Amino acid sequence: MDAVIYVRWSSADQSRGSSRERQLEDCRRHAEAKGWTVVAELEDEGISAFKGHHASSGELGRFVADVEAGAYPDGIVLLTEKLDRLSREEPGRVFSWMLQVTHAGVIVATVDGDRQYKHGQLDMAGIIEIVVKAQLAHEESQKKADRVSAAWRQKRSRLADGETLVMTRRVPAWIEVLGSPPAFALIQERADIVRRIFEETVAGFGKQSIARRLNEEGVATFARASGWHASYIQKILKSPAVIGEMQPGRKPRGEPRELVGEAVHDYYPAVVNADLHARALRSIAGRSRRFAGRGRRLVNIFSGVAKCGECHQRMTFRGKGKKVRANGEIVAEDYLVCDSYQRGLGCANKQHFNYATWETAILNAVLTKAMGDEHFASQQEVKELEVEHAELIRRRDANLRKAGAALALYLEAEREEVKTAWSNLTDELDKCNAALVTIRKRITKARGVVSPSEHQKRIAELFNQMEDKDEDIRFEARSRVMEAVHELLLAMEFRRDPPSVEVRTKSKFGINIEWIGGTGSRAEFFYRYDEGFF
């Protein structure tokens, strides 16, 4: 007779000695004693039998589907250590499942008690045995789940009360748990890599580029992976743990993780400061508009703000690369074109705006205004203030969310303690906003004002970097310019008659740039500024 061995275990089982190896060995000995030929061994690790996920998504579920599809003959034996390895659901479900599989021709056998359950041979004693064992197993699992849930609720409550504790030794890869009582500590080599990932993200590098650079340099991964992957870089960048936050949650086996309560600040040691974290997130948010055309990087720094002056739809980038003219001149055949015109949706703006020519004209007009001191390297004093500023913004936003939730709860329940909590949170919001006004003044004062000639020199150096032969230098410079331009500009409209661009800033100042004649480096433009633009 053929038999299939089924074992299920978890990491907790391993620690108590109910291990995979012991289950398999017991089942193998039992099958040998019975004279059964083992044709397969099925294993489910960490999939909940209490919730029944193993019977639907695990190896056990696949086995039943194979039986019903005719992959195994009638009389196949499903051998397991105990009945509760097959299921810990409530008794009615267990009994229904047993009827299903035995009706399909499976003989369910257990090492415990040397029992066999067959279709047509389930007498009253056998039915009672299945139901009683299922009830005991279900109650045991329920009590365990209740105890674990209560323990986690107590830990979350202690954290909410401001107590410092290590909820679990499962931590991010750049942190370890040391000492007694346990405490978190950074693994410095890994923390340095995390900071590097954030710094390179701010500099304009994407997750693919960062992973490639780490692999090329032979930087060791945090786990057993053979190399760095873009998906893991993304996971690090999105993790709140990098700034010390921990979001409590619960994750029943086989189910998605559910968030529980508010994020706990300063739970982990922070590996990046709030300013670097905020700048990296801004960089990620703008990443989708930083790439275009045959793998070239950051070719259109006006993406997102460039609109057609007639239909007000976006101007799309059409990249054709470089072309050598008959006179030997090399020109870039890249254009901004009205998206509606290009798609045949009726816009009359057929003008193709040579991108390189118009980029130079526009940046000549606005770059000095766009590139304030904040876009160049900060001094240490400024950096510390910027970190404090970012922390205040994070605290203000968190209090704003909590105040909104408290207000909604008060309007629903009209409980006095909820009103008090809302009042306290609004007081905190007022304090945060007042502190933000003060620190912004301090940042402005700390930055100081460089002379016009010094500022022009910095802009000229940046222009040179935008044309550097080194792709990384060129990309970083263009990333910095793009960020500054998007912070300054409200809209940019391209008009056809005559070819011109109208630029409006978020400060309500504007400029009109009109093409007079010439092409490439010999193109000439007329600039008309609104009063007070500079």
Short mmCIF file of C-alpha atoms in Angstrom, two decimals:
data_model
loop_
_atom_site.label_atom_id
_atom_site.label_comp_id
_atom_site.label_asym_id
_atom_site.label_seq_id
_atom_site.Cartn_x
_atom_site.Cartn_y
_atom_site.Cartn_z
CA MET A 1 0.00 0.00 0.00
CA ASP A 2 1.27 3.46 -0.90
CA ALA A 3 1.47 6.20 1.73
CA VAL A 4 2.09 9.95 1.82
CA ILE A 5 3.66 11.41 4.97
CA TYR A 6 2.48 14.84 6.10
CA VAL A 7 4.24 16.96 8.74
CA ARG A 8 3.57 20.50 9.92
CA TRP A 9 5.68 22.54 12.32
CA SER A 10 6.62 26.05 13.31
CA SER A 11 9.66 27.73 14.82
CA ALA A 12 7.96 27.48 18.23
CA ASP A 13 7.55 23.72 17.75
CA GLN A 14 11.27 23.46 16.99
CA SER A 15 12.21 25.15 20.28
CA ARG A 16 10.04 22.71 22.24
CA GLY A 17 11.43 19.64 20.50
CA SER A 18 8.39 18.92 18.28
CA SER A 19 10.60 19.25 15.28
CA ARG A 20 10.29 18.39 11.64
CA GLU A 21 12.97 15.69 11.96
CA ARG A 22 11.22 13.92 14.84
CA GLN A 23 7.84 13.93 13.10
CA LEU A 24 9.33 12.57 9.89
CA GLU A 25 11.29 9.85 11.67
CA ASP A 26 8.23 8.68 13.67
CA CYS A 27 6.10 8.57 10.53
CA ARG A 28 8.75 6.72 8.52
CA ARG A 29 9.12 4.06 11.24
CA HIS A 30 5.35 3.67 11.45
CA ALA A 31 5.00 3.27 7.67
CA GLU A 32 7.82 0.71 7.60
CA ALA A 33 6.19 -1.30 10.41
CA LYS A 34 2.91 -1.32 8.46
CA GLY A 35 4.61 -2.34 5.23
CA TRP A 36 3.56 0.86 3.45
CA THR A 37 5.62 2.34 0.63
CA VAL A 38 6.18 6.06 1.15
CA VAL A 39 5.68 7.76 -2.23
CA ALA A 40 5.82 11.38 -1.03
CA GLU A 41 6.56 13.52 2.01
CA LEU A 42 4.63 16.77 2.37
CA GLU A 43 5.70 19.58 4.70
CA ASP A 44 4.04 22.82 5.80
CA GLU A 45 6.19 25.23 7.83
CA GLY A 46 4.59 28.00 9.84
CA ILE A 47 1.19 27.85 8.10
CA SER A 48 -1.69 28.08 10.56
CA ALA A 49 -3.80 24.96 11.13
CA PHE A 50 -5.90 27.02 13.57
CA LYS A 51 -7.07 29.33 10.74
CA GLY A 52 -7.12 26.50 8.20
CA HIS A 53 -4.71 28.19 5.76
CA HIS A 54 -2.63 25.00 5.36
CA ALA A 55 -5.68 23.18 3.98
CA SER A 56 -6.21 25.82 1.29
CA SER A 57 -2.80 27.27 0.40
CA GLY A 58 -0.35 24.75 1.86
CA GLU A 59 0.96 21.35 0.80
CA LEU A 60 -1.99 19.62 2.45
CA GLY A 61 -4.44 21.58 0.32
CA ARG A 62 -2.48 20.72 -2.82
CA PHE A 63 -2.45 17.04 -1.86
CA VAL A 64 -6.26 16.95 -1.56
CA ALA A 65 -6.59 18.73 -4.92
CA ASP A 66 -4.24 16.16 -6.50
CA VAL A 67 -6.29 13.30 -5.03
CA GLU A 68 -9.51 14.73 -6.43
CA ALA A 69 -7.76 15.18 -9.81
CA GLY A 70 -6.85 11.47 -9.86
CA ALA A 71 -3.12 11.84 -9.20
CA TYR A 72 -3.26 9.20 -6.41
CA PRO A 73 -5.09 5.84 -6.40
CA ASP A 74 -7.94 4.95 -4.06
CA GLY A 75 -6.62 3.71 -0.76
CA ILE A 76 -3.69 6.12 -0.59
CA VAL A 77 -2.68 6.59 3.04
CA LEU A 78 -2.20 10.09 4.46
CA LEU A 79 0.02 9.50 7.49
CA THR A 80 0.69 12.14 10.14
CA GLU A 81 1.94 12.21 13.72
CA LYS A 82 -1.33 13.35 15.36
CA LEU A 83 -4.75 14.37 14.17
CA ASP A 84 -4.13 17.99 15.22
CA ARG A 85 -1.29 18.20 12.68
CA LEU A 86 -3.99 18.05 10.01
CA SER A 87 -6.21 20.75 11.51
CA ARG A 88 -6.91 22.79 14.63
CA GLU A 89 -10.07 24.39 13.33
CA GLU A 90 -13.38 24.08 15.14
CA PRO A 91 -14.71 20.47 15.33
CA GLY A 92 -17.44 20.83 12.70
CA ARG A 93 -14.95 21.93 10.05
CA VAL A 94 -12.50 19.17 10.97
CA PHE A 95 -15.17 16.48 10.70
CA SER A 96 -16.40 17.87 7.34
CA TRP A 97 -12.84 17.87 6.03
CA MET A 98 -12.32 14.26 7.16
CA LEU A 99 -15.51 13.22 5.36
CA GLN A 100 -14.33 15.02 2.21
CA VAL A 101 -10.88 13.41 2.00
CA THR A 102 -11.96 9.91 3.03
CA HIS A 103 -14.83 10.04 0.53
CA ALA A 104 -12.20 10.87 -2.13
CA GLY A 105 -10.48 7.55 -1.33
CA VAL A 106 -7.86 8.67 1.21
CA ILE A 107 -7.14 6.64 4.35
CA VAL A 108 -6.16 9.07 7.12
CA ALA A 109 -3.72 7.46 9.56
CA THR A 110 -1.99 8.73 12.72
CA VAL A 111 1.10 7.47 14.52
CA ASP A 112 -0.52 8.54 17.79
CA GLY A 113 -2.85 5.69 18.84
CA ASP A 114 -2.15 3.79 15.58
CA ARG A 115 -5.50 5.00 14.21
CA GLN A 116 -6.92 4.78 10.67
CA TYR A 117 -10.00 6.58 9.37
CA LYS A 118 -11.64 5.22 6.18
CA HIS A 119 -14.72 6.03 4.14
CA GLY A 120 -17.66 3.85 5.18
CA GLN A 121 -15.92 2.70 8.38
CA LEU A 122 -16.51 5.74 10.59
CA ASP A 123 -18.73 4.34 13.33
CA MET A 124 -20.11 6.37 16.23
CA ALA A 125 -16.99 5.79 18.34
CA GLY A 126 -14.75 6.99 15.50
CA ILE A 127 -16.88 10.09 14.92
CA ILE A 128 -16.84 10.97 18.62
CA GLU A 129 -13.06 10.43 18.73
CA ILE A 130 -12.49 12.84 15.81
CA VAL A 131 -14.80 15.47 17.26
CA VAL A 132 -13.34 15.26 20.80
CA LYS A 133 -9.73 15.42 19.60
CA ALA A 134 -10.60 18.33 17.30
CA GLN A 135 -12.33 20.17 20.14
CA LEU A 136 -9.36 19.76 22.50
CA ALA A 137 -6.88 20.87 19.82
CA HIS A 138 -9.03 23.88 18.88
CA GLU A 139 -9.44 24.98 22.51
CA GLU A 140 -5.69 24.68 23.11
CA SER A 141 -4.93 26.83 20.07
CA GLN A 142 -7.58 29.36 21.04
CA LYS A 143 -6.13 29.73 24.54
CA LYS A 144 -2.64 30.11 23.11
CA ALA A 145 -3.83 32.75 20.64
CA ASP A 146 -5.62 34.64 23.42
CA ARG A 147 -2.53 34.57 25.66
CA VAL A 148 -0.25 35.78 22.86
CA SER A 149 -2.70 38.55 21.88
CA ALA A 150 -3.02 39.68 25.51
CA ALA A 151 0.77 39.75 25.91
CA TRP A 152 1.17 41.89 22.78
CA ARG A 153 -1.63 44.23 23.85
CA GLN A 154 0.13 44.72 27.19
CA LYS A 155 3.44 45.47 25.44
CA ARG A 156 1.78 47.98 23.12
CA SER A 157 0.12 49.64 26.11
CA ARG A 158 3.44 49.93 27.94
CA LEU A 159 5.03 51.51 24.88
CA ALA A 160 2.13 53.95 24.56
CA ASP A 161 2.72 54.97 28.19
CA GLY A 162 6.31 55.89 27.33
CA GLU A 163 8.06 52.84 28.75
CA THR A 164 11.25 51.69 27.04
CA LEU A 165 11.26 48.00 26.20
CA VAL A 166 12.17 45.53 23.47
CA MET A 167 8.91 44.04 22.22
CA THR A 168 10.57 41.37 20.11
CA ARG A 169 14.06 40.30 19.07
CA ARG A 170 12.95 40.37 15.46
CA VAL A 171 14.55 43.63 14.33
CA PRO A 172 15.71 45.38 11.12
CA ALA A 173 18.91 43.95 9.65
CA TRP A 174 21.06 46.92 10.75
CA ILE A 175 20.06 46.54 14.43
CA GLU A 176 20.87 43.88 17.03
CA VAL A 177 19.53 43.12 20.52
CA LEU A 178 22.14 43.01 23.28
CA GLY A 179 22.35 42.70 27.07
CA SER A 180 19.99 41.96 29.90
CA PRO A 181 17.57 43.63 30.08
CA PRO A 182 17.69 43.56 26.27
CA ALA A 183 18.43 46.78 24.40
CA PHE A 184 18.84 47.78 20.76
CA ALA A 185 22.21 48.64 19.23
CA LEU A 186 23.21 49.65 15.70
CA ILE A 187 25.45 47.34 13.70
CA GLN A 188 27.69 50.18 12.62
CA GLU A 189 28.91 48.72 9.30
CA ARG A 190 25.34 48.10 8.17
CA ALA A 191 24.10 51.45 9.49
CA ASP A 192 26.76 53.15 7.33
CA ILE A 193 25.40 51.31 4.28
CA VAL A 194 21.83 52.40 5.07
CA ARG A 195 22.98 56.03 5.36
CA ARG A 196 24.82 55.70 2.07
CA ILE A 197 21.64 54.41 0.39
CA PHE A 198 19.73 57.48 1.58
CA GLU A 199 22.50 59.88 0.60
CA GLU A 200 22.74 58.41 -2.89
CA THR A 201 18.95 58.57 -3.24
CA VAL A 202 19.05 62.29 -2.40
CA ALA A 203 21.85 62.70 -4.93
CA GLY A 204 19.51 61.37 -7.61
CA PHE A 205 20.48 57.72 -7.94
CA GLY A 206 17.66 55.20 -8.34
CA LYS A 207 17.37 51.91 -6.50
CA GLN A 208 18.70 49.95 -9.49
CA SER A 209 21.79 52.15 -9.70
CA ILE A 210 22.42 51.95 -5.96
CA ALA A 211 22.14 48.15 -5.98
CA ARG A 212 24.50 47.92 -8.95
CA ARG A 213 27.11 50.17 -7.32
CA LEU A 214 27.02 48.15 -4.08
CA ASN A 215 27.43 44.92 -6.02
CA GLU A 216 30.27 46.32 -8.13
CA GLU A 217 32.11 47.35 -4.96
CA GLY A 218 31.56 43.94 -3.38
CA VAL A 219 29.63 45.36 -0.39
CA ALA A 220 28.31 42.48 1.71
CA THR A 221 24.54 42.06 1.88
CA PHE A 222 22.63 41.97 5.16
CA ALA A 223 21.44 38.41 4.65
CA ARG A 224 22.36 35.36 2.62
CA ALA A 225 21.41 36.88 -0.73
CA SER A 226 24.02 36.58 -3.46
CA GLY A 227 23.86 40.31 -4.13
CA TRP A 228 21.94 43.54 -3.62
CA HIS A 229 18.52 43.84 -5.26
CA ALA A 230 16.56 46.98 -6.10
CA SER A 231 13.57 45.60 -4.18
CA TYR A 232 15.62 45.45 -0.97
CA ILE A 233 16.92 48.99 -1.50
CA GLN A 234 13.29 50.07 -1.84
CA LYS A 235 12.37 48.22 1.36
CA ILE A 236 15.09 50.07 3.29
CA LEU A 237 14.04 53.45 1.90
CA LYS A 238 10.40 52.86 2.85
CA SER A 239 11.12 51.50 6.33
CA PRO A 240 10.09 53.84 9.20
CA ALA A 241 12.66 52.01 11.37
CA VAL A 242 15.47 54.05 9.77
CA ILE A 243 14.29 57.12 11.72
CA GLY A 244 13.59 55.07 14.84
CA GLU A 245 9.85 54.51 14.36
CA MET A 246 8.10 51.22 15.01
CA GLN A 247 4.55 50.63 13.81
CA PRO A 248 2.87 48.02 16.06
CA GLY A 249 0.85 45.41 14.26
CA ARG A 250 -0.30 41.83 14.26
CA LYS A 251 0.18 39.17 11.62
CA PRO A 252 -1.67 35.87 11.98
CA ARG A 253 0.14 33.17 10.05
CA GLY A 254 -0.90 33.12 6.44
CA GLU A 255 -2.59 36.54 6.64
CA PRO A 256 -1.45 40.07 5.74
CA ARG A 257 0.02 42.17 8.55
CA GLU A 258 -2.47 44.55 10.17
CA LEU A 259 -1.37 47.87 11.72
CA VAL A 260 -2.42 48.43 15.32
CA GLY A 261 -2.45 51.84 16.99
CA GLU A 262 -0.07 54.75 16.45
CA ALA A 263 3.57 54.51 15.40
CA VAL A 264 6.01 54.53 18.33
CA HIS A 265 8.69 57.22 17.94
CA ASP A 266 12.27 56.68 19.12
CA TYR A 267 11.73 52.94 19.56
CA TYR A 268 14.79 51.95 17.52
CA PRO A 269 18.07 53.85 17.37
CA ALA A 270 17.74 56.11 14.32
CA VAL A 271 20.19 55.42 11.51
CA VAL A 272 19.36 58.55 9.45
CA ASN A 273 18.17 61.94 10.65
CA ALA A 274 14.76 63.37 9.81
CA ASP A 275 16.16 65.87 7.29
CA LEU A 276 17.97 63.24 5.21
CA HIS A 277 14.93 60.97 5.41
CA ALA A 278 12.56 63.73 4.22
CA ARG A 279 14.85 64.73 1.33
CA ALA A 280 15.15 61.09 0.22
CA LEU A 281 11.36 60.68 0.19
CA ARG A 282 11.04 63.85 -1.90
CA SER A 283 13.61 62.46 -4.29
CA ILE A 284 11.72 59.16 -4.56
CA ALA A 285 8.45 61.02 -5.19
CA GLY A 286 10.02 62.81 -8.14
CA ARG A 287 11.78 59.73 -9.52
CA SER A 288 9.10 58.90 -12.07
CA ARG A 289 9.69 62.16 -13.90
CA ARG A 290 13.48 61.86 -13.94
CA PHE A 291 13.95 59.26 -16.65
CA ALA A 292 13.16 59.27 -20.35
CA GLY A 293 14.40 58.14 -23.73
CA ARG A 294 16.54 55.09 -24.51
CA GLY A 295 17.91 54.62 -21.03
CA ARG A 296 19.26 58.16 -20.67
CA ARG A 297 18.84 59.63 -17.22
CA LEU A 298 17.13 62.87 -16.19
CA VAL A 299 16.74 64.35 -19.65
CA ASN A 300 13.62 66.41 -18.92
CA ILE A 301 13.94 68.48 -15.77
CA PHE A 302 10.68 70.32 -16.62
CA SER A 303 8.51 67.21 -16.49
CA GLY A 304 5.37 67.85 -14.47
CA VAL A 305 5.36 71.64 -14.91
CA ALA A 306 5.62 72.04 -18.71
CA LYS A 307 2.14 72.57 -20.25
CA CYS A 308 0.77 73.50 -23.65
CA GLY A 309 -0.26 77.18 -23.79
CA GLU A 310 -3.31 76.41 -25.95
CA CYS A 311 -4.95 73.25 -24.56
CA HIS A 312 -3.15 73.28 -21.18
CA GLN A 313 -2.27 69.58 -21.43
CA ARG A 314 1.23 68.37 -20.60
CA MET A 315 4.18 68.77 -22.92
CA THR A 316 5.63 65.35 -23.58
CA PHE A 317 9.30 64.62 -24.21
CA ARG A 318 10.27 63.05 -27.53
CA GLY A 319 13.86 61.88 -27.49
CA LYS A 320 15.61 61.09 -30.80
CA GLY A 321 19.19 61.39 -29.61
CA LYS A 322 21.93 63.40 -31.32
CA LYS A 323 22.30 64.17 -35.03
CA VAL A 324 25.33 65.34 -37.05
CA ARG A 325 24.44 68.03 -39.54
CA ALA A 326 26.08 68.53 -42.91
CA ASN A 327 28.34 71.26 -41.48
CA GLY A 328 29.58 68.87 -38.79
CA GLU A 329 27.55 70.46 -36.00
CA ILE A 330 26.15 67.99 -33.48
CA VAL A 331 22.61 68.84 -32.39
CA ALA A 332 20.29 67.12 -29.94
CA GLU A 333 17.11 65.92 -31.64
CA ASP A 334 15.04 66.02 -28.47
CA TYR A 335 11.78 67.94 -28.36
CA LEU A 336 8.91 68.97 -26.13
CA VAL A 337 5.59 68.48 -27.95
CA CYS A 338 1.99 68.98 -26.86
CA ASP A 339 0.67 65.60 -25.79
CA SER A 340 -2.82 66.31 -27.15
CA TYR A 341 -1.43 67.28 -30.57
CA GLN A 342 0.81 64.23 -30.67
CA ARG A 343 -2.12 61.93 -29.84
CA GLY A 344 -4.39 63.55 -32.44
CA LEU A 345 -6.83 65.00 -29.91
CA GLY A 346 -7.34 68.30 -31.71
CA CYS A 347 -4.80 70.74 -30.29
CA ALA A 348 -3.45 73.15 -32.93
CA ASN A 349 -0.09 73.64 -31.18
CA LYS A 350 2.15 71.74 -33.61
CA GLN A 351 5.33 73.50 -32.52
CA HIS A 352 8.25 71.18 -31.66
CA PHE A 353 10.39 72.92 -29.04
CA ASN A 354 14.02 71.79 -29.22
CA TYR A 355 14.64 70.67 -25.66
CA ALA A 356 18.34 71.55 -25.28
CA THR A 357 17.83 75.03 -26.73
CA TRP A 358 14.84 75.87 -24.54
CA GLU A 359 16.32 74.31 -21.42
CA THR A 360 19.30 76.66 -21.68
CA ALA A 361 17.05 79.67 -22.30
CA ILE A 362 14.74 78.89 -19.39
CA LEU A 363 17.53 78.09 -16.92
CA ASN A 364 19.39 81.26 -17.89
CA ALA A 365 16.28 83.14 -16.84
CA VAL A 366 15.28 81.36 -13.65
CA LEU A 367 18.22 79.37 -12.27
CA THR A 368 19.70 82.16 -10.16
CA LYS A 369 16.29 82.68 -8.59
CA ALA A 370 15.64 78.95 -8.20
CA MET A 371 18.96 78.02 -6.62
CA GLY A 372 18.86 79.55 -3.19
CA ASP A 373 21.38 78.77 -0.46
CA GLU A 374 19.34 75.77 0.67
CA HIS A 375 20.23 73.90 -2.53
CA PHE A 376 23.96 74.04 -1.91
CA ALA A 377 25.97 72.27 0.75
CA SER A 378 24.80 73.28 4.24
CA GLN A 379 27.16 74.27 7.00
CA GLN A 380 27.06 72.22 10.19
CA GLU A 381 24.96 74.77 12.06
CA VAL A 382 22.44 74.88 9.24
CA LYS A 383 22.37 71.09 9.00
CA GLU A 384 21.52 70.74 12.70
CA LEU A 385 18.73 73.27 12.36
CA GLU A 386 17.40 71.50 9.26
CA VAL A 387 17.26 68.22 11.21
CA GLU A 388 15.38 69.95 14.02
CA HIS A 389 13.02 71.51 11.45
CA ALA A 390 12.27 68.13 9.86
CA GLU A 391 11.64 66.57 13.29
CA LEU A 392 9.17 69.35 14.13
CA ILE A 393 7.31 68.81 10.87
CA ARG A 394 7.10 65.07 11.54
CA ARG A 395 5.81 65.69 15.09
CA ARG A 396 3.30 68.28 13.88
CA ASP A 397 1.93 65.93 11.19
CA ALA A 398 1.61 63.07 13.70
CA ASN A 399 -0.28 65.31 16.16
CA LEU A 400 -2.49 66.54 13.34
CA ARG A 401 -3.51 62.97 12.47
CA LYS A 402 -4.15 62.13 16.13
CA ALA A 403 -6.18 65.31 16.66
CA GLY A 404 -8.33 64.51 13.62
CA ALA A 405 -9.01 61.00 14.93
CA ALA A 406 -9.80 62.31 18.42
CA LEU A 407 -12.18 64.93 17.05
CA ALA A 408 -14.03 62.32 14.96
CA LEU A 409 -14.33 60.07 18.02
CA TYR A 410 -15.61 62.94 20.18
CA LEU A 411 -18.26 63.89 17.61
CA GLU A 412 -19.40 60.28 17.58
CA ALA A 413 -19.23 59.43 21.31
CA GLU A 414 -19.22 62.89 22.99
CA ARG A 415 -16.99 61.61 25.79
CA GLU A 416 -15.31 64.23 27.92
CA GLU A 417 -11.93 62.46 28.12
CA VAL A 418 -11.78 62.35 24.30
CA LYS A 419 -12.47 66.09 24.18
CA THR A 420 -9.65 66.66 26.68
CA ALA A 421 -7.27 64.57 24.54
CA TRP A 422 -8.25 66.55 21.44
CA SER A 423 -7.69 69.85 23.30
CA ASN A 424 -4.23 68.74 24.45
CA LEU A 425 -3.31 67.69 20.91
CA THR A 426 -4.40 71.05 19.46
CA ASP A 427 -2.26 72.79 22.08
CA GLU A 428 0.68 70.70 20.95
CA LEU A 429 -0.07 71.63 17.34
CA ASP A 430 -0.01 75.31 18.21
CA LYS A 431 3.34 74.86 19.96
CA CYS A 432 4.77 72.98 16.95
CA ASN A 433 3.62 75.67 14.52
CA ALA A 434 5.11 78.42 16.69
CA ALA A 435 8.38 76.48 16.94
CA LEU A 436 8.43 76.05 13.15
CA VAL A 437 8.14 79.81 12.61
CA THR A 438 11.05 80.39 15.00
CA ILE A 439 13.33 77.74 13.55
CA ARG A 440 12.73 78.89 9.98
CA LYS A 441 13.93 82.33 10.98
CA ARG A 442 16.99 80.78 12.62
CA ILE A 443 17.75 78.76 9.46
CA THR A 444 17.51 81.88 7.30
CA LYS A 445 19.85 83.74 9.62
CA ALA A 446 22.31 80.82 9.83
CA ARG A 447 22.53 80.47 6.06
CA GLY A 448 23.48 84.06 5.62
CA VAL A 449 23.47 85.84 2.27
CA VAL A 450 26.37 85.44 -0.14
CA SER A 451 27.32 88.27 -2.44
CA PRO A 452 25.75 88.35 -5.93
CA SER A 453 29.13 87.59 -7.53
CA GLU A 454 29.66 84.56 -5.26
CA HIS A 455 26.18 83.30 -6.04
CA GLN A 456 26.73 83.69 -9.79
CA LYS A 457 29.97 81.75 -9.46
CA ARG A 458 28.15 78.86 -7.78
CA ILE A 459 25.52 78.87 -10.54
CA ALA A 460 28.21 78.83 -13.24
CA GLU A 461 29.90 75.85 -11.58
CA LEU A 462 26.59 74.04 -11.46
CA PHE A 463 26.01 74.71 -15.18
CA ASN A 464 29.40 73.17 -15.92
CA GLN A 465 28.56 70.11 -13.82
CA MET A 466 25.34 69.64 -15.81
CA GLU A 467 27.52 69.09 -18.91
CA ASP A 468 30.27 67.08 -17.21
CA LYS A 469 31.59 63.98 -19.00
CA ASP A 470 31.09 61.95 -15.82
CA GLU A 471 27.51 60.70 -15.89
CA ASP A 472 27.20 60.57 -12.10
CA ILE A 473 28.35 64.19 -11.67
CA ARG A 474 26.06 65.30 -14.50
CA PHE A 475 23.09 63.43 -13.07
CA GLU A 476 23.58 64.75 -9.53
CA ALA A 477 23.80 68.33 -10.79
CA ARG A 478 20.69 67.98 -12.95
CA SER A 479 18.84 66.36 -10.04
CA ARG A 480 19.67 69.33 -7.83
CA VAL A 481 18.54 71.80 -10.51
CA MET A 482 15.34 69.86 -11.13
CA GLU A 483 14.44 69.87 -7.44
CA ALA A 484 15.06 73.63 -7.22
CA VAL A 485 13.10 74.42 -10.39
CA HIS A 486 10.11 72.38 -9.25
CA GLU A 487 10.16 74.13 -5.89
CA LEU A 488 10.17 77.55 -7.58
CA LEU A 489 7.86 77.13 -10.58
CA LEU A 490 4.08 77.03 -10.53
CA ALA A 491 3.53 76.61 -14.27
CA MET A 492 5.33 76.78 -17.60
CA GLU A 493 3.28 77.23 -20.79
CA PHE A 494 4.68 76.70 -24.29
CA ARG A 495 3.04 78.82 -27.03
CA ARG A 496 3.42 78.53 -30.82
CA ASP A 497 2.87 81.98 -32.27
CA PRO A 498 5.46 83.25 -31.76
CA PRO A 499 7.37 80.34 -30.18
CA SER A 500 7.60 81.35 -26.54
CA VAL A 501 7.41 80.11 -22.98
CA GLU A 502 5.58 81.84 -20.17
CA VAL A 503 6.90 80.96 -16.73
CA ARG A 504 5.01 81.63 -13.50
CA THR A 505 6.51 81.11 -10.08
CA LYS A 506 4.82 80.15 -6.82
CA SER A 507 5.64 83.67 -5.64
CA LYS A 508 3.37 85.01 -8.42
CA PHE A 509 6.26 86.52 -10.36
CA GLY A 510 6.68 85.67 -14.01
CA ILE A 511 8.76 85.86 -17.15
CA ASN A 512 8.08 85.52 -20.85
CA ILE A 513 10.83 83.99 -23.04
CA GLU A 514 10.36 84.57 -26.76
CA TRP A 515 12.46 83.02 -29.53
CA ILE A 516 13.89 85.60 -31.93
CA GLY A 517 15.92 83.41 -34.27
CA GLY A 518 18.86 81.08 -34.72
CA THR A 519 19.31 77.46 -33.67
CA GLY A 520 21.37 75.50 -31.19
CA SER A 521 24.03 77.52 -29.42
CA ARG A 522 23.29 80.49 -31.74
CA ALA A 523 19.62 80.75 -30.77
CA GLU A 524 18.54 84.21 -29.56
CA PHE A 525 15.75 85.01 -27.11
CA PHE A 526 13.97 88.07 -25.77
CA TYR A 527 13.23 88.05 -22.02
CA ARG A 528 10.42 90.07 -20.48
CA TYR A 529 10.18 89.97 -16.69
CA ASP A 530 7.31 90.89 -14.46
CA GLU A 531 8.41 93.67 -12.13
CA GLY A 532 10.02 92.30 -8.98
CA PHE A 533 10.93 88.90 -10.44
CA PHE A 534 14.56 89.42 -9.45
#
